[in-house]
């Protein structure tokens, strides 16, 4: 199960998470969600181990085995933005119930087919893919409901607790899954039992959601965006948000190379270490145990290390892990190495996840999380294909060594993208002092329509020569705010004969988009805007003049009755 995001108290509070890290569990609704999620995650990791091991029984192809990781990751790569957009538009509670039922049904059918012995490598891949379509569509909404459960200052602790939930499951799930597969006479029967238990595990999450009396923190007074428009505005926000881009780059870089561990561990266990299902489960569980240790220690780690240091240490250690898996096949060496690797994985991904949630305002949270999950799983999927193909055409050790070299050599480039660097932005929604202008029709017999557009917003500034350089810097910083909040074009122009007169112009697709941009404005946005406005000096002391113009479409005059 997934992760988190919170309320609208000042962002500076998020820099001081609680010492213990367990404060969110005192909130009953979050605690119920956390317990149900943990149980479901145990079933998911049991299935991951049993499914991957069943594939090694069905085929000896390293590529098909590695494609199990791709089947788990590819749906998020394809559907991440769509999932984020649906989580912004539709009721999240109903959406989550639908996708939980979808996942229960997918795993249930796979369990029946496996028990009957009618599962092939491609059928196993297909149902794994269907299961993870549900997971991909579920996850952004699952993470985005956390603002309704915990206050903003508990975000870092909530991220760590959700990581702990997943990693408790990662620690025990693979071992239980491997043990169950080994306990039966045939892998088909053992895997089918695991699949059936995983189907049952979704019931707890569904029960929590059915009994949740949801009260959304914020509901726009404006009509909901359409899916296509919502996706476009999400992509536009990513394009003009350097902080979010930095987090996405670090996530892609890390998961692409480290995916070699996850995708080839079963091959290493079976072909290089000559282990059975139980041995593979122990190796996978070692990663989970280390991840659990890191998740419980994250509050202390955050107090001692910066985000950049956590990412540098975590990434560097994975280079070492990949080399150990490539050239050392002794269990008593590999197991402790994997425990530390699990800690490095969780420390790194928890830090990146926290940076995502603290770098975006509430109106785009689900879409940002969808983009993050798409990037995260995309790195795993694409990496798994590459490392699996290399292992099939060369050797497993060669693929792991190439992944280690790639991760190490590209680390200095990735380190240029800083996350959680400097003061956190205040994403509290801005309360406008004046209402939006009233849209008036050009004639009495014509009706105003919020879908009218494009809309041109023009702002006139009077900037003294001594303020010009400072103003150009401030106004170009404001450009990012305008474009993130919905503008499709932006420009700043000075008068040719009077350079103290400047005009800022930005275009919205419709009047409705302009109204949405007002709702999206945050306290941090107004700080940037006010820096530019403060440099304006008019002779009469008035603020910059703002005008709103709508494109005037041609209207064919109606002919007099006598001429018809």
Short mmCIF file of C-alpha atoms in Angstrom, two decimals, residues 78-518:
data_model
loop_
_atom_site.label_atom_id
_atom_site.label_comp_id
_atom_site.label_asym_id
_atom_site.label_seq_id
_atom_site.Cartn_x
_atom_site.Cartn_y
_atom_site.Cartn_z
CA UNK A 78 1.41 4.45 -18.37
CA UNK A 79 -1.39 5.46 -15.99
CA UNK A 80 0.27 7.65 -13.37
CA UNK A 81 -1.05 10.99 -14.65
CA UNK A 82 -4.51 9.58 -15.40
CA UNK A 83 -4.64 8.14 -11.88
CA UNK A 84 -3.62 11.47 -10.35
CA UNK A 85 -6.23 13.33 -12.40
CA UNK A 86 -9.08 10.98 -11.46
CA UNK A 87 -8.08 11.36 -7.80
CA UNK A 88 -8.48 15.15 -8.14
CA UNK A 89 -11.84 14.97 -9.95
CA UNK A 90 -13.82 12.07 -8.42
CA UNK A 91 -14.72 11.22 -4.83
CA UNK A 92 -11.56 9.57 -3.51
CA UNK A 93 -13.36 7.22 -1.13
CA UNK A 94 -15.52 5.69 -3.89
CA UNK A 95 -12.56 5.59 -6.26
CA UNK A 96 -10.44 3.71 -3.74
CA UNK A 97 -13.18 1.17 -3.03
CA UNK A 98 -13.58 0.48 -6.76
CA UNK A 99 -9.86 -0.17 -7.33
CA UNK A 100 -9.50 -2.27 -4.18
CA UNK A 101 -12.32 -4.50 -5.45
CA UNK A 102 -10.60 -4.62 -8.87
CA UNK A 103 -7.37 -5.87 -7.25
CA UNK A 104 -9.23 -8.42 -5.13
CA UNK A 105 -10.93 -9.79 -8.26
CA UNK A 106 -7.72 -9.94 -10.32
CA UNK A 107 -5.80 -11.87 -7.66
CA UNK A 108 -8.80 -14.12 -6.94
CA UNK A 109 -9.05 -15.22 -10.57
CA UNK A 110 -5.29 -15.81 -10.74
CA UNK A 111 -5.50 -17.94 -7.57
CA UNK A 112 -8.21 -20.15 -9.11
CA UNK A 113 -6.28 -20.61 -12.37
CA UNK A 114 -3.09 -21.44 -10.46
CA UNK A 115 -4.82 -24.02 -8.26
CA UNK A 116 -6.23 -25.65 -11.41
CA UNK A 117 -2.80 -25.70 -13.07
CA UNK A 118 -3.94 -23.54 -15.99
CA UNK A 119 -1.45 -20.70 -15.55
CA UNK A 120 1.28 -20.11 -18.15
CA UNK A 121 4.15 -17.59 -18.04
CA UNK A 122 2.14 -15.14 -20.13
CA UNK A 123 -1.03 -15.66 -18.07
CA UNK A 124 0.96 -14.99 -14.91
CA UNK A 125 2.38 -11.82 -16.46
CA UNK A 126 -1.09 -10.78 -17.66
CA UNK A 127 -2.80 -11.10 -14.29
CA UNK A 128 0.16 -9.45 -12.54
CA UNK A 129 -0.29 -6.60 -15.01
CA UNK A 130 -4.06 -6.38 -14.26
CA UNK A 131 -3.40 -6.38 -10.52
CA UNK A 132 -0.96 -3.54 -10.89
CA UNK A 133 -3.32 -1.53 -13.09
CA UNK A 134 -5.52 -1.42 -10.00
CA UNK A 135 -2.54 -0.52 -7.83
CA UNK A 136 -1.48 2.25 -10.24
CA UNK A 137 -4.97 3.81 -10.29
CA UNK A 138 -5.36 3.39 -6.53
CA UNK A 139 -2.07 4.81 -5.26
CA UNK A 140 -2.31 8.58 -5.95
CA UNK A 141 -5.74 8.75 -4.31
CA UNK A 142 -4.51 6.58 -1.43
CA UNK A 143 -1.64 8.95 -0.75
CA UNK A 144 -3.65 12.10 -1.36
CA UNK A 145 -6.22 11.32 1.40
CA UNK A 146 -3.60 11.75 4.12
CA UNK A 147 -4.16 15.56 4.34
CA UNK A 148 -7.62 14.62 5.57
CA UNK A 149 -6.16 12.36 8.27
CA UNK A 150 -3.12 14.12 9.79
CA UNK A 151 -1.90 17.74 10.16
CA UNK A 152 0.77 19.11 7.84
CA UNK A 153 3.55 19.15 10.44
CA UNK A 154 3.33 15.35 10.71
CA UNK A 155 4.09 14.73 7.02
CA UNK A 156 7.70 13.49 7.51
CA UNK A 157 6.60 11.13 10.31
CA UNK A 158 3.65 9.94 8.22
CA UNK A 159 5.96 9.20 5.28
CA UNK A 160 8.22 7.20 7.60
CA UNK A 161 5.31 5.28 9.13
CA UNK A 162 3.96 4.38 5.71
CA UNK A 163 7.45 3.29 4.71
CA UNK A 164 7.59 1.25 7.94
CA UNK A 165 4.23 -0.34 7.04
CA UNK A 166 5.44 -1.35 3.61
CA UNK A 167 8.75 -2.56 4.97
CA UNK A 168 7.26 -4.60 7.79
CA UNK A 169 5.44 -6.32 4.96
CA UNK A 170 8.62 -6.48 2.90
CA UNK A 171 10.48 -8.05 5.83
CA UNK A 172 7.95 -10.78 6.63
CA UNK A 173 5.92 -11.10 3.41
CA UNK A 174 8.63 -12.62 1.17
CA UNK A 175 9.67 -15.11 3.86
CA UNK A 176 6.05 -16.18 4.47
CA UNK A 177 5.42 -16.36 0.73
CA UNK A 178 8.54 -18.44 0.15
CA UNK A 179 7.71 -20.68 3.10
CA UNK A 180 4.17 -21.28 1.83
CA UNK A 181 5.38 -22.14 -1.68
CA UNK A 182 7.96 -24.54 -0.22
CA UNK A 183 5.43 -26.10 2.16
CA UNK A 184 3.30 -27.57 -0.63
CA UNK A 185 4.22 -30.43 -2.93
CA UNK A 186 4.00 -28.31 -6.06
CA UNK A 187 4.83 -24.66 -6.67
CA UNK A 188 1.41 -24.23 -8.32
CA UNK A 189 -0.46 -25.22 -5.16
CA UNK A 190 1.76 -23.10 -2.89
CA UNK A 191 1.58 -20.06 -5.15
CA UNK A 192 -2.20 -20.45 -5.51
CA UNK A 193 -2.56 -20.44 -1.71
CA UNK A 194 -0.50 -17.26 -1.49
CA UNK A 195 -2.57 -15.59 -4.22
CA UNK A 196 -5.79 -16.51 -2.38
CA UNK A 197 -4.52 -15.03 0.90
CA UNK A 198 -3.52 -11.84 -0.91
CA UNK A 199 -7.05 -11.54 -2.33
CA UNK A 200 -8.46 -11.81 1.21
CA UNK A 201 -6.02 -9.14 2.48
CA UNK A 202 -7.75 -6.47 0.37
CA UNK A 203 -10.94 -6.96 2.41
CA UNK A 204 -9.54 -5.07 5.43
CA UNK A 205 -8.75 -1.98 3.36
CA UNK A 206 -12.21 -2.10 1.76
CA UNK A 207 -13.78 -2.33 5.24
CA UNK A 208 -11.90 0.78 6.46
CA UNK A 209 -12.91 2.73 3.35
CA UNK A 210 -16.58 1.69 3.51
CA UNK A 211 -16.81 2.86 7.13
CA UNK A 212 -14.93 6.13 6.56
CA UNK A 213 -17.21 9.18 6.81
CA UNK A 214 -15.19 11.40 4.53
CA UNK A 215 -15.34 15.18 4.81
CA UNK A 216 -13.06 16.77 2.15
CA UNK A 217 -10.83 19.56 3.47
CA UNK A 218 -11.42 21.67 0.38
CA UNK A 219 -14.04 21.60 -2.32
CA UNK A 220 -13.86 24.05 -5.17
CA UNK A 221 -16.92 26.14 -5.89
CA UNK A 222 -16.06 25.82 -9.58
CA UNK A 223 -17.00 22.93 -11.91
CA UNK A 224 -14.56 20.01 -11.89
CA UNK A 225 -11.87 19.89 -14.52
CA UNK A 226 -12.23 17.34 -17.29
CA UNK A 227 -9.73 14.49 -17.41
CA UNK A 228 -7.74 15.86 -20.37
CA UNK A 229 -7.61 19.37 -18.88
CA UNK A 230 -6.61 18.00 -15.51
CA UNK A 231 -3.75 16.02 -17.05
CA UNK A 232 -2.57 19.10 -18.98
CA UNK A 233 -2.58 21.29 -15.88
CA UNK A 234 -0.68 18.60 -13.97
CA UNK A 235 1.97 18.37 -16.67
CA UNK A 236 2.16 22.17 -16.84
CA UNK A 237 2.79 22.32 -13.09
CA UNK A 238 5.59 19.75 -13.37
CA UNK A 239 7.15 21.66 -16.27
CA UNK A 240 7.36 24.92 -14.33
CA UNK A 241 8.21 23.59 -10.86
CA UNK A 242 12.02 23.20 -10.46
CA UNK A 243 11.64 21.72 -6.96
CA UNK A 244 9.31 18.98 -8.19
CA UNK A 245 11.50 18.32 -11.21
CA UNK A 246 14.55 17.81 -8.99
CA UNK A 247 12.70 15.20 -6.92
CA UNK A 248 11.54 13.38 -10.05
CA UNK A 249 15.05 13.31 -11.54
CA UNK A 250 16.48 11.84 -8.32
CA UNK A 251 13.71 9.21 -8.19
CA UNK A 252 14.24 8.17 -11.83
CA UNK A 253 18.02 8.01 -11.50
CA UNK A 254 17.92 5.91 -8.36
CA UNK A 255 15.19 3.45 -9.33
CA UNK A 256 16.48 2.85 -12.87
CA UNK A 257 19.84 1.49 -11.70
CA UNK A 258 18.79 -0.04 -8.37
CA UNK A 259 16.00 -1.97 -10.15
CA UNK A 260 18.73 -4.47 -11.07
CA UNK A 261 18.66 -5.67 -7.45
CA UNK A 262 14.91 -6.26 -7.40
CA UNK A 263 14.61 -7.73 -10.89
CA UNK A 264 17.62 -10.08 -10.79
CA UNK A 265 17.60 -11.19 -7.15
CA UNK A 266 15.51 -14.28 -7.97
CA UNK A 267 17.94 -15.20 -10.77
CA UNK A 268 20.91 -14.76 -8.43
CA UNK A 269 19.21 -16.88 -5.75
CA UNK A 270 18.28 -19.74 -8.10
CA UNK A 271 21.11 -19.87 -10.63
CA UNK A 272 24.12 -18.42 -8.77
CA UNK A 273 23.41 -19.30 -5.13
CA UNK A 274 21.42 -22.50 -5.89
CA UNK A 275 18.70 -21.58 -3.40
CA UNK A 276 15.05 -22.63 -3.39
CA UNK A 277 11.88 -20.58 -2.77
CA UNK A 278 12.62 -20.27 0.94
CA UNK A 279 16.14 -19.02 0.28
CA UNK A 280 14.83 -16.40 -2.15
CA UNK A 281 12.24 -15.35 0.41
CA UNK A 282 14.98 -14.86 3.02
CA UNK A 283 17.04 -12.71 0.63
CA UNK A 284 13.99 -10.60 -0.22
CA UNK A 285 13.07 -10.44 3.45
CA UNK A 286 16.58 -9.21 4.29
CA UNK A 287 15.93 -6.17 2.12
CA UNK A 288 12.63 -5.69 3.91
CA UNK A 289 14.20 -6.02 7.36
CA UNK A 290 16.76 -3.35 6.56
CA UNK A 291 14.05 -1.13 5.13
CA UNK A 292 12.02 -1.54 8.32
CA UNK A 293 15.01 -0.60 10.48
CA UNK A 294 15.56 2.56 8.42
CA UNK A 295 11.87 3.49 8.47
CA UNK A 296 11.77 3.45 12.29
CA UNK A 297 14.99 5.47 12.49
CA UNK A 298 14.15 8.12 9.86
CA UNK A 299 13.26 10.87 12.39
CA UNK A 300 16.74 10.55 13.91
CA UNK A 301 18.41 10.28 10.49
CA UNK A 302 16.67 13.47 9.31
CA UNK A 303 17.90 15.38 12.35
CA UNK A 304 21.52 14.38 11.71
CA UNK A 305 21.79 14.45 7.91
CA UNK A 306 20.60 16.76 5.16
CA UNK A 307 18.47 15.38 2.36
CA UNK A 308 21.43 15.62 -0.04
CA UNK A 309 23.63 13.63 2.35
CA UNK A 310 20.99 10.91 2.77
CA UNK A 311 20.70 10.53 -1.01
CA UNK A 312 24.47 10.52 -1.52
CA UNK A 313 25.10 7.85 1.13
CA UNK A 314 22.11 5.72 0.08
CA UNK A 315 23.04 5.79 -3.61
CA UNK A 316 26.73 5.10 -3.01
CA UNK A 317 25.94 2.05 -0.91
CA UNK A 318 23.77 0.56 -3.65
CA UNK A 319 26.79 0.64 -5.98
CA UNK A 320 28.52 -1.60 -3.42
CA UNK A 321 25.44 -3.87 -3.16
CA UNK A 322 25.24 -4.39 -6.91
CA UNK A 323 28.92 -5.37 -7.04
CA UNK A 324 28.49 -7.83 -4.15
CA UNK A 325 25.53 -9.50 -5.88
CA UNK A 326 27.55 -9.66 -9.10
CA UNK A 327 30.67 -11.32 -7.73
CA UNK A 328 29.97 -12.75 -4.25
CA UNK A 329 27.49 -15.60 -3.87
CA UNK A 330 27.99 -16.51 -0.22
CA UNK A 331 24.73 -16.25 1.81
CA UNK A 332 26.33 -15.09 5.08
CA UNK A 333 27.89 -12.14 3.21
CA UNK A 334 24.95 -11.31 0.96
CA UNK A 335 22.28 -11.32 3.71
CA UNK A 336 23.85 -8.53 5.86
CA UNK A 337 24.69 -6.57 2.70
CA UNK A 338 21.03 -6.77 1.64
CA UNK A 339 19.83 -5.68 5.11
CA UNK A 340 21.87 -2.48 4.82
CA UNK A 341 20.75 -2.12 1.18
CA UNK A 342 17.13 -2.20 2.36
CA UNK A 343 17.92 0.58 4.83
CA UNK A 344 19.57 2.63 2.09
CA UNK A 345 16.56 2.09 -0.21
CA UNK A 346 14.01 3.28 2.34
CA UNK A 347 16.12 6.22 3.55
CA UNK A 348 16.53 7.44 -0.03
CA UNK A 349 12.97 6.88 -1.25
CA UNK A 350 11.41 8.23 1.96
CA UNK A 351 13.43 11.41 1.56
CA UNK A 352 12.40 11.82 -2.08
CA UNK A 353 8.75 11.10 -1.24
CA UNK A 354 8.77 13.71 1.54
CA UNK A 355 10.25 16.28 -0.84
CA UNK A 356 7.44 15.61 -3.36
CA UNK A 357 4.73 16.15 -0.78
CA UNK A 358 6.24 19.32 0.63
CA UNK A 359 6.93 20.92 -2.75
CA UNK A 360 3.37 21.08 -4.12
CA UNK A 361 0.11 22.75 -3.00
CA UNK A 362 -3.06 20.83 -2.20
CA UNK A 363 -4.82 21.46 -5.53
CA UNK A 364 -2.24 19.45 -7.49
CA UNK A 365 -1.13 16.94 -4.83
CA UNK A 366 -2.67 13.80 -6.39
CA UNK A 367 -1.33 14.67 -9.85
CA UNK A 368 2.15 15.34 -8.45
CA UNK A 369 2.05 12.03 -6.59
CA UNK A 370 0.82 10.30 -9.73
CA UNK A 371 3.74 11.78 -11.65
CA UNK A 372 6.15 10.70 -8.91
CA UNK A 373 4.79 7.15 -8.83
CA UNK A 374 4.90 7.08 -12.63
CA UNK A 375 8.56 8.13 -12.51
CA UNK A 376 9.37 5.73 -9.68
CA UNK A 377 7.76 2.69 -11.24
CA UNK A 378 8.87 3.74 -14.71
CA UNK A 379 12.47 3.62 -13.55
CA UNK A 380 11.88 0.15 -12.12
CA UNK A 381 10.09 -1.08 -15.26
CA UNK A 382 12.57 0.27 -17.80
CA UNK A 383 15.54 -0.75 -15.69
CA UNK A 384 14.17 -4.25 -15.21
CA UNK A 385 13.78 -4.72 -18.97
CA UNK A 386 17.35 -3.57 -19.60
CA UNK A 387 19.01 -5.57 -16.84
CA UNK A 388 16.93 -8.67 -17.63
CA UNK A 389 17.87 -8.47 -21.32
CA UNK A 390 21.57 -8.01 -20.47
CA UNK A 391 21.43 -10.97 -18.07
CA UNK A 392 19.85 -13.15 -20.75
CA UNK A 393 22.31 -12.27 -23.51
CA UNK A 394 25.43 -11.97 -21.32
CA UNK A 395 25.58 -13.04 -17.68
CA UNK A 396 23.73 -11.98 -14.54
CA UNK A 397 27.00 -10.80 -12.99
CA UNK A 398 27.74 -8.66 -16.05
CA UNK A 399 24.31 -6.98 -15.91
CA UNK A 400 24.72 -6.23 -12.18
CA UNK A 401 28.25 -4.85 -12.72
CA UNK A 402 27.06 -2.58 -15.55
CA UNK A 403 24.22 -1.30 -13.31
CA UNK A 404 26.76 -0.58 -10.54
CA UNK A 405 29.05 1.29 -12.92
CA UNK A 406 26.16 3.31 -14.35
CA UNK A 407 24.86 4.29 -10.93
CA UNK A 408 28.29 5.34 -9.68
CA UNK A 409 29.31 7.27 -12.78
CA UNK A 410 26.04 9.23 -13.05
CA UNK A 411 25.78 10.05 -9.32
CA UNK A 412 27.72 13.36 -9.59
CA UNK A 413 25.29 14.52 -12.30
CA UNK A 414 22.21 13.52 -10.29
CA UNK A 415 23.61 15.23 -7.18
CA UNK A 416 23.26 18.59 -8.92
CA UNK A 417 19.49 18.32 -8.45
CA UNK A 418 18.95 19.43 -4.84
CA UNK A 419 15.82 18.49 -2.87
CA UNK A 420 14.52 19.92 0.43
CA UNK A 421 17.13 22.62 -0.05
CA UNK A 422 16.48 25.93 1.71
CA UNK A 423 13.23 27.18 3.25
CA UNK A 424 10.07 25.19 2.54
CA UNK A 425 7.38 27.04 0.54
CA UNK A 426 4.16 28.00 2.33
CA UNK A 427 1.36 26.37 0.34
CA UNK A 428 -1.46 27.80 2.45
CA UNK A 429 -4.22 28.95 0.02
CA UNK A 430 -4.17 32.73 -0.41
CA UNK A 431 -7.30 34.61 0.65
CA UNK A 432 -8.03 37.26 -1.95
CA UNK A 433 -9.04 40.65 -0.57
CA UNK A 434 -11.16 41.43 -3.62
CA UNK A 435 -13.61 39.14 -5.43
CA UNK A 436 -12.92 38.11 -9.01
CA UNK A 437 -14.21 40.51 -11.68
CA UNK A 438 -17.75 39.84 -12.82
CA UNK A 439 -18.01 38.53 -16.36
CA UNK A 440 -20.36 40.77 -18.34
CA UNK A 441 -21.85 39.95 -21.74
CA UNK A 442 -21.18 42.45 -24.59
CA UNK A 443 -24.94 42.79 -25.35
CA UNK A 444 -28.11 42.24 -23.39
CA UNK A 445 -29.26 39.42 -25.67
CA UNK A 446 -25.95 37.55 -25.32
CA UNK A 447 -25.17 35.33 -22.34
CA UNK A 448 -21.82 35.19 -20.53
CA UNK A 449 -20.17 31.80 -20.50
CA UNK A 450 -17.34 30.71 -18.18
CA UNK A 451 -15.95 28.62 -21.02
CA UNK A 452 -15.30 31.78 -23.07
CA UNK A 453 -11.69 32.42 -23.95
CA UNK A 454 -8.84 32.77 -24.39
CA UNK A 455 -8.52 35.33 -21.58
CA UNK A 456 -5.74 37.91 -21.58
CA UNK A 457 -4.66 39.38 -18.22
CA UNK A 458 -2.65 42.57 -18.61
CA UNK A 459 -0.75 44.25 -15.74
CA UNK A 460 0.88 47.65 -16.21
CA UNK A 461 3.93 48.63 -14.15
CA UNK A 462 5.84 51.87 -13.76
CA UNK A 463 9.41 50.91 -12.87
CA UNK A 464 12.07 53.59 -12.13
CA UNK A 465 15.40 53.07 -13.90
CA UNK A 466 17.17 52.22 -10.64
CA UNK A 467 14.71 49.34 -10.03
CA UNK A 468 14.76 47.93 -13.56
CA UNK A 469 17.34 45.16 -13.11
CA UNK A 470 15.82 44.00 -9.82
CA UNK A 471 12.34 44.09 -11.35
CA UNK A 472 13.27 41.93 -14.36
CA UNK A 473 14.67 39.32 -11.99
CA UNK A 474 11.54 39.38 -9.80
CA UNK A 475 9.06 39.35 -12.69
CA UNK A 476 10.73 36.40 -14.40
CA UNK A 477 10.49 34.48 -11.12
CA UNK A 478 6.77 35.35 -11.15
CA UNK A 479 6.57 33.81 -14.64
CA UNK A 480 6.83 30.33 -13.10
CA UNK A 481 3.95 31.07 -10.73
CA UNK A 482 1.67 32.25 -13.56
CA UNK A 483 2.43 29.21 -15.72
CA UNK A 484 2.15 26.70 -12.86
CA UNK A 485 -1.25 28.10 -11.87
CA UNK A 486 -2.75 27.81 -15.34
CA UNK A 487 -1.39 30.34 -17.83
CA UNK A 488 -0.60 28.89 -21.26
CA UNK A 489 1.53 31.87 -22.38
CA UNK A 490 3.34 34.65 -20.53
CA UNK A 491 5.39 37.69 -21.46
CA UNK A 492 6.78 40.95 -20.06
CA UNK A 493 7.23 43.92 -22.43
CA UNK A 494 8.62 47.42 -22.05
CA UNK A 495 7.55 50.48 -24.04
CA UNK A 496 10.05 51.26 -26.79
CA UNK A 497 9.95 55.05 -26.18
CA UNK A 498 9.43 54.93 -22.39
CA UNK A 499 11.25 51.94 -20.81
CA UNK A 500 9.88 52.75 -17.34
CA UNK A 501 6.48 51.54 -18.56
CA UNK A 502 6.27 47.75 -18.62
CA UNK A 503 3.39 45.43 -19.36
CA UNK A 504 3.01 41.86 -18.08
CA UNK A 505 0.68 39.69 -20.15
CA UNK A 506 -0.43 36.12 -19.62
CA UNK A 507 -3.08 34.04 -21.35
CA UNK A 508 -5.59 31.62 -19.83
CA UNK A 509 -7.54 29.17 -22.00
CA UNK A 510 -10.90 30.30 -20.56
CA UNK A 511 -12.51 32.49 -17.92
CA UNK A 512 -13.06 29.35 -15.86
CA UNK A 513 -9.31 28.61 -15.97
CA UNK A 514 -8.65 32.16 -14.76
CA UNK A 515 -10.99 31.63 -11.79
CA UNK A 516 -9.23 28.33 -11.03
CA UNK A 517 -5.88 30.11 -11.07
CA UNK A 518 -7.13 32.40 -8.30
#
